[in-house]
Tab-separated table of C-alpha atoms in Angstrom:
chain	number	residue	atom	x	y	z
A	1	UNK	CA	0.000	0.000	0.000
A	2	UNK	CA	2.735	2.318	0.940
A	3	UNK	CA	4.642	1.961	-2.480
A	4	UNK	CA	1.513	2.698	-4.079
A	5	UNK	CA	1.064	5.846	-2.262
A	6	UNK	CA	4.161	6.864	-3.438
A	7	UNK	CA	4.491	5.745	-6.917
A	8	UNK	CA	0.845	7.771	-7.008
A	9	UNK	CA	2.675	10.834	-5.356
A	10	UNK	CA	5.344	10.923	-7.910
A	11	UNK	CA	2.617	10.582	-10.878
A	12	UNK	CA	0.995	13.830	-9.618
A	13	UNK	CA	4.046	15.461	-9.364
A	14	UNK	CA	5.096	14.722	-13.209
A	15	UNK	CA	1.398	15.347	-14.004
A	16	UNK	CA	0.995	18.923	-12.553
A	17	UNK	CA	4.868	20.171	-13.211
A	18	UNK	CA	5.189	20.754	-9.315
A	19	UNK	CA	8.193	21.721	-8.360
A	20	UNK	CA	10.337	21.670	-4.761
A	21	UNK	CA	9.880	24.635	-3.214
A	22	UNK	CA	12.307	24.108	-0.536
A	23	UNK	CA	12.236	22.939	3.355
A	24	UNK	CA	9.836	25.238	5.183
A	25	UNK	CA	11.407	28.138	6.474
A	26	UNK	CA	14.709	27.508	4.669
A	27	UNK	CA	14.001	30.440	2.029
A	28	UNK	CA	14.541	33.235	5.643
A	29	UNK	CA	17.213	31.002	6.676
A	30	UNK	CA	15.853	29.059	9.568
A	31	UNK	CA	15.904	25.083	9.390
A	32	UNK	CA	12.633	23.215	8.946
A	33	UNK	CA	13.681	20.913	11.326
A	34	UNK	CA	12.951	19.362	14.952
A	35	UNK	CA	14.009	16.861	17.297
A	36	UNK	CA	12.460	13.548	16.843
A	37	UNK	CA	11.427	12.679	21.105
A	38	UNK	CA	10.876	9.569	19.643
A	39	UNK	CA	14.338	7.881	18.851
A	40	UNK	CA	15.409	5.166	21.502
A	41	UNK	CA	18.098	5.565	23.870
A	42	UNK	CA	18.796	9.448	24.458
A	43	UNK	CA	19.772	9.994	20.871
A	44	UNK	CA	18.375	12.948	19.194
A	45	UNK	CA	17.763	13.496	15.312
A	46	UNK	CA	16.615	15.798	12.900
A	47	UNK	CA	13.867	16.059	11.350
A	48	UNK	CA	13.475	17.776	8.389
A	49	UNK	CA	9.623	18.999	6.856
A	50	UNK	CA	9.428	20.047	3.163
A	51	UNK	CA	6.835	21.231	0.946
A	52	UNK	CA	6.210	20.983	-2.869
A	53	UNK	CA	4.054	23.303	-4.939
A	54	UNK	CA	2.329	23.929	-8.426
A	55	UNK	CA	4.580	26.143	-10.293
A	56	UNK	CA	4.331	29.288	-8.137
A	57	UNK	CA	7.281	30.281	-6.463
A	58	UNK	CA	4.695	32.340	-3.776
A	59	UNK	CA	2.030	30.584	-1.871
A	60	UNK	CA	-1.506	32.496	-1.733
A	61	UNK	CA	-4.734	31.157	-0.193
A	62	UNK	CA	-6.222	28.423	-2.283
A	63	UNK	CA	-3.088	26.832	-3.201
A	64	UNK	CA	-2.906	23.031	-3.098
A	65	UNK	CA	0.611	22.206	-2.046
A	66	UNK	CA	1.997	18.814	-0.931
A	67	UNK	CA	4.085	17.610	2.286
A	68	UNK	CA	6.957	15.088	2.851
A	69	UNK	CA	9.268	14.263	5.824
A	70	UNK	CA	12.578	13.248	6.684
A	71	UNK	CA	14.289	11.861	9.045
A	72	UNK	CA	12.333	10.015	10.841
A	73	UNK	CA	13.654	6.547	12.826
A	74	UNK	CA	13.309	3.039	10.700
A	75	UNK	CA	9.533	2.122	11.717
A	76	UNK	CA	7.734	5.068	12.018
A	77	UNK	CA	4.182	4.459	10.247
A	78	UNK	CA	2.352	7.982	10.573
A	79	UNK	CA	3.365	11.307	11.025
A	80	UNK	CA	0.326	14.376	10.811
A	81	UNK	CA	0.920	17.792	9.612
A	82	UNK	CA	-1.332	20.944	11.184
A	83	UNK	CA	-1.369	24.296	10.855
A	84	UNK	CA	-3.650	27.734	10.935
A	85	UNK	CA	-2.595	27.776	7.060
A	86	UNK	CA	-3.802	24.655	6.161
A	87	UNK	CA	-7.680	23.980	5.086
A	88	UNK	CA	-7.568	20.485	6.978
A	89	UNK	CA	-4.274	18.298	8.747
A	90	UNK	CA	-1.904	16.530	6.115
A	91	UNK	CA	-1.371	12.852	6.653
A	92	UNK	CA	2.144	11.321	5.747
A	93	UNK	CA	2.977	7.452	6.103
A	94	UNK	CA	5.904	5.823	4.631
A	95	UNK	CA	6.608	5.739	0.883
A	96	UNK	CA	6.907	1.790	1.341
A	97	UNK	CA	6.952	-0.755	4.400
A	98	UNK	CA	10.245	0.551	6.257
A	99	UNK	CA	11.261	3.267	4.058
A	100	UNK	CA	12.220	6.684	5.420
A	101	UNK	CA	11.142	8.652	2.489
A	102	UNK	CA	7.073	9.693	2.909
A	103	UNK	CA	4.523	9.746	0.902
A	104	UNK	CA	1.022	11.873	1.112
A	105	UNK	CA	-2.130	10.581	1.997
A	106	UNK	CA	-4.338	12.122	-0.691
A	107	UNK	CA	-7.379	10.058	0.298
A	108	UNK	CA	-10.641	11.298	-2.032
A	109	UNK	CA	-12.297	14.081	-0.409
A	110	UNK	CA	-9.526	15.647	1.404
A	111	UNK	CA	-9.039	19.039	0.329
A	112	UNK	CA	-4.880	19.643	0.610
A	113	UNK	CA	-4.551	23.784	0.520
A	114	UNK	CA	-4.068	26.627	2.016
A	115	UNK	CA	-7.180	27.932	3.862
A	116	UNK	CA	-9.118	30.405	1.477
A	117	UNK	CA	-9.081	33.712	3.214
A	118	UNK	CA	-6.045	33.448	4.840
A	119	UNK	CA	-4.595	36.960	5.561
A	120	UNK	CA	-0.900	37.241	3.933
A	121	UNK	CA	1.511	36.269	6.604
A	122	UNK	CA	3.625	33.820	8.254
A	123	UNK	CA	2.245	30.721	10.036
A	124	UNK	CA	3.484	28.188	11.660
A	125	UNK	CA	3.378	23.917	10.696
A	126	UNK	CA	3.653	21.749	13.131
A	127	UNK	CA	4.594	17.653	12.330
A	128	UNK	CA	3.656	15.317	14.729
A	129	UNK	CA	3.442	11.705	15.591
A	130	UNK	CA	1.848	9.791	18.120
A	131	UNK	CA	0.922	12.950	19.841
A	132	UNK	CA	4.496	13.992	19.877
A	133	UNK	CA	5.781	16.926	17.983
A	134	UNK	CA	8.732	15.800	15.584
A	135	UNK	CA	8.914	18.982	13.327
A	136	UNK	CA	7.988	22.588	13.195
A	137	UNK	CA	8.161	25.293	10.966
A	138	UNK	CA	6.944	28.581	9.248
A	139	UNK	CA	4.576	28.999	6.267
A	140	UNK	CA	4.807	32.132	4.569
A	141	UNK	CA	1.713	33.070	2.903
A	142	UNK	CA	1.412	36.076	0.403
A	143	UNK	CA	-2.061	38.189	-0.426
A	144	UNK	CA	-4.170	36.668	-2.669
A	145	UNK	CA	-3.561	38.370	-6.043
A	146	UNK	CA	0.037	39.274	-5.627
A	147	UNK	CA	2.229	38.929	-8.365
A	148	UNK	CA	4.962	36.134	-8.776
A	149	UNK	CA	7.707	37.718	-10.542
A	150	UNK	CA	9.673	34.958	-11.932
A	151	UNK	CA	12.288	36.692	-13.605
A	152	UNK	CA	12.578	40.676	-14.418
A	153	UNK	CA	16.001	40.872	-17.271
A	154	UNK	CA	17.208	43.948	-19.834
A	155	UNK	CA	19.907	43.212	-21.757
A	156	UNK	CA	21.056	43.550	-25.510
A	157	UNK	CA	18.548	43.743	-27.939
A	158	UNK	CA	20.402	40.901	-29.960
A	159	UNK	CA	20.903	38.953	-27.252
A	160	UNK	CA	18.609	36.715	-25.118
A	161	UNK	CA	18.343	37.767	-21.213
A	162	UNK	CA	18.926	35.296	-18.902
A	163	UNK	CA	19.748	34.413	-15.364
A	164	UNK	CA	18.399	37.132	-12.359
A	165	UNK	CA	21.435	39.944	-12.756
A	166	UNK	CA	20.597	42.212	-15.373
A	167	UNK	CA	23.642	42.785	-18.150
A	168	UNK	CA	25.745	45.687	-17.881
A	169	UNK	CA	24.371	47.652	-21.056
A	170	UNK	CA	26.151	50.559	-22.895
A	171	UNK	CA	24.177	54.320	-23.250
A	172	UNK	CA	22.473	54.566	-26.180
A	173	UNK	CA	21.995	50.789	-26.838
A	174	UNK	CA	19.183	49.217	-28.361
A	175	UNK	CA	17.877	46.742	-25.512
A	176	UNK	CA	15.194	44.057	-24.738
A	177	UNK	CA	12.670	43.767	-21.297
A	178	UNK	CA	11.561	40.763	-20.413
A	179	UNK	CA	9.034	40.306	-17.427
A	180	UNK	CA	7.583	37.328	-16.047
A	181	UNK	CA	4.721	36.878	-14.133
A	182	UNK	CA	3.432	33.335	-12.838
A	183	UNK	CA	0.617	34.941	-11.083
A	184	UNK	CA	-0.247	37.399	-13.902
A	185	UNK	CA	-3.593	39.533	-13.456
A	186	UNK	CA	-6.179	38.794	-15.490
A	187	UNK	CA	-6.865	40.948	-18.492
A	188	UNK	CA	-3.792	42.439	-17.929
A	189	UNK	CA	-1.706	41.780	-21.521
A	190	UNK	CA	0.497	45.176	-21.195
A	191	UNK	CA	2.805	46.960	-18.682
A	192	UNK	CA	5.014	49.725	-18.426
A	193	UNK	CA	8.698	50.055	-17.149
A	194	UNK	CA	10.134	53.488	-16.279
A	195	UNK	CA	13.505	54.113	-15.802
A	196	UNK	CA	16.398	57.118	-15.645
A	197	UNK	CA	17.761	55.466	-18.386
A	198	UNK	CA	14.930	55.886	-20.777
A	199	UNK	CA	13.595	59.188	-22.461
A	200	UNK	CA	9.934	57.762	-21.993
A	201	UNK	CA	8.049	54.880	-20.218
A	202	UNK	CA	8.196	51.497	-22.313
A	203	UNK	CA	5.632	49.439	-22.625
A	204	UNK	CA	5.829	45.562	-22.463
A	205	UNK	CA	3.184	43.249	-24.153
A	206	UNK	CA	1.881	40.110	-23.672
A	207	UNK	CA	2.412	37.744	-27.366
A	208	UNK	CA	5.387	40.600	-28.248
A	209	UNK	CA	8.021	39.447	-30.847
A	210	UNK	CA	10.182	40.454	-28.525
A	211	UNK	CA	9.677	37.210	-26.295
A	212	UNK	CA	12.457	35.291	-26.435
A	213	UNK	CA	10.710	31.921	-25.870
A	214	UNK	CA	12.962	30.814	-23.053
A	215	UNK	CA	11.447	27.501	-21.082
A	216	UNK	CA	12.398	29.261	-18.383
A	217	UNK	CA	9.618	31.034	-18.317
A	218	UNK	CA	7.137	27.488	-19.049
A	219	UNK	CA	4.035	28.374	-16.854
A	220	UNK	CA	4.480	31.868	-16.607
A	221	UNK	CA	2.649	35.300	-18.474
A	222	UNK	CA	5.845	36.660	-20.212
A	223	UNK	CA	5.600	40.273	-20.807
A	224	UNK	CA	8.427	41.354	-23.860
A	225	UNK	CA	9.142	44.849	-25.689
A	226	UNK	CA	12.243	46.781	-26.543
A	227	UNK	CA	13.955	50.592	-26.135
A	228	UNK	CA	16.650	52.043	-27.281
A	229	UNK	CA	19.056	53.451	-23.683
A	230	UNK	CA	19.725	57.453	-23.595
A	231	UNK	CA	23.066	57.999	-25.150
A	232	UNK	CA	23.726	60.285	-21.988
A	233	UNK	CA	23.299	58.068	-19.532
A	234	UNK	CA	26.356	58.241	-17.076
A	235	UNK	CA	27.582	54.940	-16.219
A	236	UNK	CA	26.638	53.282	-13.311
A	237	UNK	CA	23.633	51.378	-11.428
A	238	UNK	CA	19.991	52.650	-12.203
A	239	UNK	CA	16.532	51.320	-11.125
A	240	UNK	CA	13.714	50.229	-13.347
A	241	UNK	CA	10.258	49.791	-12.182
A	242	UNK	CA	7.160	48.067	-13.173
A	243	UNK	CA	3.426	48.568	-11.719
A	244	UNK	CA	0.948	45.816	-12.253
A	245	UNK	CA	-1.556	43.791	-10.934
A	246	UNK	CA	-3.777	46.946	-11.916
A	247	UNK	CA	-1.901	49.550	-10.138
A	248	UNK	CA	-1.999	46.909	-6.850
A	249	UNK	CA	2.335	45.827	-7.221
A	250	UNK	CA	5.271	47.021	-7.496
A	251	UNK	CA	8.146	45.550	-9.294
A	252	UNK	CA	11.617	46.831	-9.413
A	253	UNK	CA	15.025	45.859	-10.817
A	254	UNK	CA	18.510	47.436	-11.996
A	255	UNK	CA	20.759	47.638	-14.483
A	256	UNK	CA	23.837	48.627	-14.942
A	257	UNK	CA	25.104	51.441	-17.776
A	258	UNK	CA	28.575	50.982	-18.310
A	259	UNK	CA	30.904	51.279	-22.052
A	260	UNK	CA	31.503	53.997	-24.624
A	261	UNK	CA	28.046	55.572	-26.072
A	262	UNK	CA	26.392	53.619	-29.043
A	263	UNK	CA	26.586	55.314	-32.521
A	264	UNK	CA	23.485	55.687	-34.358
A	265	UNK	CA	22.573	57.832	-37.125
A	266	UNK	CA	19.804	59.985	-37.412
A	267	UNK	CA	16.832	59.063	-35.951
A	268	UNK	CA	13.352	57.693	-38.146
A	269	UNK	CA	11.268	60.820	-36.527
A	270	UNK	CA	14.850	63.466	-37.686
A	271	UNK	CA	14.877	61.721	-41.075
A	272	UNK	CA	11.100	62.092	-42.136
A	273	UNK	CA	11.411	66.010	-40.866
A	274	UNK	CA	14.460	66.856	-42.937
A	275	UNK	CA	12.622	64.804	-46.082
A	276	UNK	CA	9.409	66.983	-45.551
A	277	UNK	CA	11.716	69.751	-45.189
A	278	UNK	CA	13.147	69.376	-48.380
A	279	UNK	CA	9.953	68.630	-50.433
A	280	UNK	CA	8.897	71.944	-48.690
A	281	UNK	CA	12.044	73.030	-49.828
A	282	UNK	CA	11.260	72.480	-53.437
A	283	UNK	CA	8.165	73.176	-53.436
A	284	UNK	CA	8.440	76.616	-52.475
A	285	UNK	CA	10.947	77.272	-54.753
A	286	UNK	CA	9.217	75.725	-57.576
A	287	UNK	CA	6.703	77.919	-56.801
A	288	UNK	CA	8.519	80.739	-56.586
A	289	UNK	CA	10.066	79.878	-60.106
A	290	UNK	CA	6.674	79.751	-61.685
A	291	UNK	CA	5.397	83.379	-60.612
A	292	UNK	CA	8.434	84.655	-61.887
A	293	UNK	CA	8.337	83.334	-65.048
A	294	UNK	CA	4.091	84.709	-64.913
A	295	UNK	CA	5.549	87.853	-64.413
A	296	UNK	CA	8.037	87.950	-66.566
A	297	UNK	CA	5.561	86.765	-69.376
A	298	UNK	CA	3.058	89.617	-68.215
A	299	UNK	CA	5.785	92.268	-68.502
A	300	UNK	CA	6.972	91.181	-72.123
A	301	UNK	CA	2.756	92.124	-73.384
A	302	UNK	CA	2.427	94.955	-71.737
A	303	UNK	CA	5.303	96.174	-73.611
């Protein structure tokens, strides 16, 4: 029964893309851990709780999200998971008969979330067996609706962004934003960065050419466009900022201007004004050429 468990554990996890999260508490640098009261002869163990979750880096109220435990002595059969977060306790047995790795009771009925309505905050988990406490921890819990920025990159417009750190870009270089949001809001398909290092806002669009297709971003509303850097731009460290979520979150990143100033010639908007300056040019003076030779014919009759 308890491979079963298991092997059906694993299935939902390839099924749903879920990912590990990490040990509770881990991400603010505490240990998900506790001593196990249970081990025989004075000898203490940890005892380590971890959590897996659909694709979101950022648990809200309403998410399902999935247990396991480690660490515990060889014939342990049942270990329960409670906490203010949770919509209803978690039961974890053993993966298989004397294994230490767990497996989720997902019996039908259960409903394994967070509790709808939660208030964003930190809660705390408690594992226990027997009636004795073998692991605690901390959930952290954002507002429902808050984004889930999974990446935020600039970098050369021929080049793909990657990785969290912005590239260094040079003034007056032609770059590419791309924003990711796993929690995006709905009906939401465009946003707009400001920056120092811009003349004007950019926008960023859901479907843009600009999206570099990166399976990094598999799950996730990816929000693309490009700008061109102000050639004046001193070098150094500047912020850029997004506001989404309809005006509800704030985003921010940097990047860093560093490098001699990029070339360009003139500008589309400089070269249609000089062209409709010079048809205005001729124009006039064909103009002027034709009156002249009116008058000239007018002062030939009169003579």
């Amino acid at each position: 029964m308890g491979g079963t468990l298991f092997r059906n554990a694993v299935r939902a996890l390839s099924a749903t893309g879920l990912v590990i999260v990490g040990s509770l508490g881990a991400a603010a640098g505490a240990s998900a851990t506790g001593t196990d009261p249970a081990r025989a002869g004075g000898t203490s163990g940890a005892v380590r709780l971890e959590y897996f979750t659909a694709q979101h880096r950022l648990l809200e109220a309403g998410d399902p999200l999935w247990f396991s435990v480690r660490g515990m002595r060889p014939g342990w059969d049942r270990v329960e998971v409670t906490s203010p977060a949770l919509q209803e306790p978690i039961t974890l047995v053993p993966a298989e008969h004397g294994s230490a790795r767990s497996a989720q009771v997902d019996a039908p009925g259960t409903d394994h979330r967070v509790r709808s309505g939660l208030r964003a905050g930190t809660y705390p988990v408690t594992a226990t067996s027997h009636g004795r406490t073998v692991a605690t921890a901390r959930l952290k819990v954002a507002a429902e609706g808050s984004a889930d920025i999974g990446r935020f990159v600039i970098g050369p417009a021929d080049a793909v962004p990657g990785g969290d750190t912005p590239a260094s870009v040079r003034p007056g270089s032609d770059v590419r934003l791309v924003l990711t949001d796993l929690r995006a809001a709905d009906r939401e398909h465009s946003l707009t960065v400001t920056s120092p290092v811009f003349d004007h806002p950019v926008t960023i669009r859901t479907d843009s050419p600009d999206d570099p297709g990166c399976k990094c971003d598999d799950g996730g509303t990816v929000y693309a466009g490009h700008a061109r850097l102000r050639a004046d731009v001193p070098h150094g460290r500047y912020p850029l900022t997004v506001i989404s979520h309809h005006g509800r979150q704030t985003t921010r990143q940097h990047v860093t201007v560093a490098g001699d100033p990029v070339a360009h010639g003139p500008s589309p908007a400089a070269i249609g004004a000089l062209a409709a300056a010079a048809v205005a040019l001729v124009t006039g003076g064909g103009v002027l050429a034709l009156r002249r030779r009116r008058r000239a014919r007018g002062s030939t009759t009169t003579g």
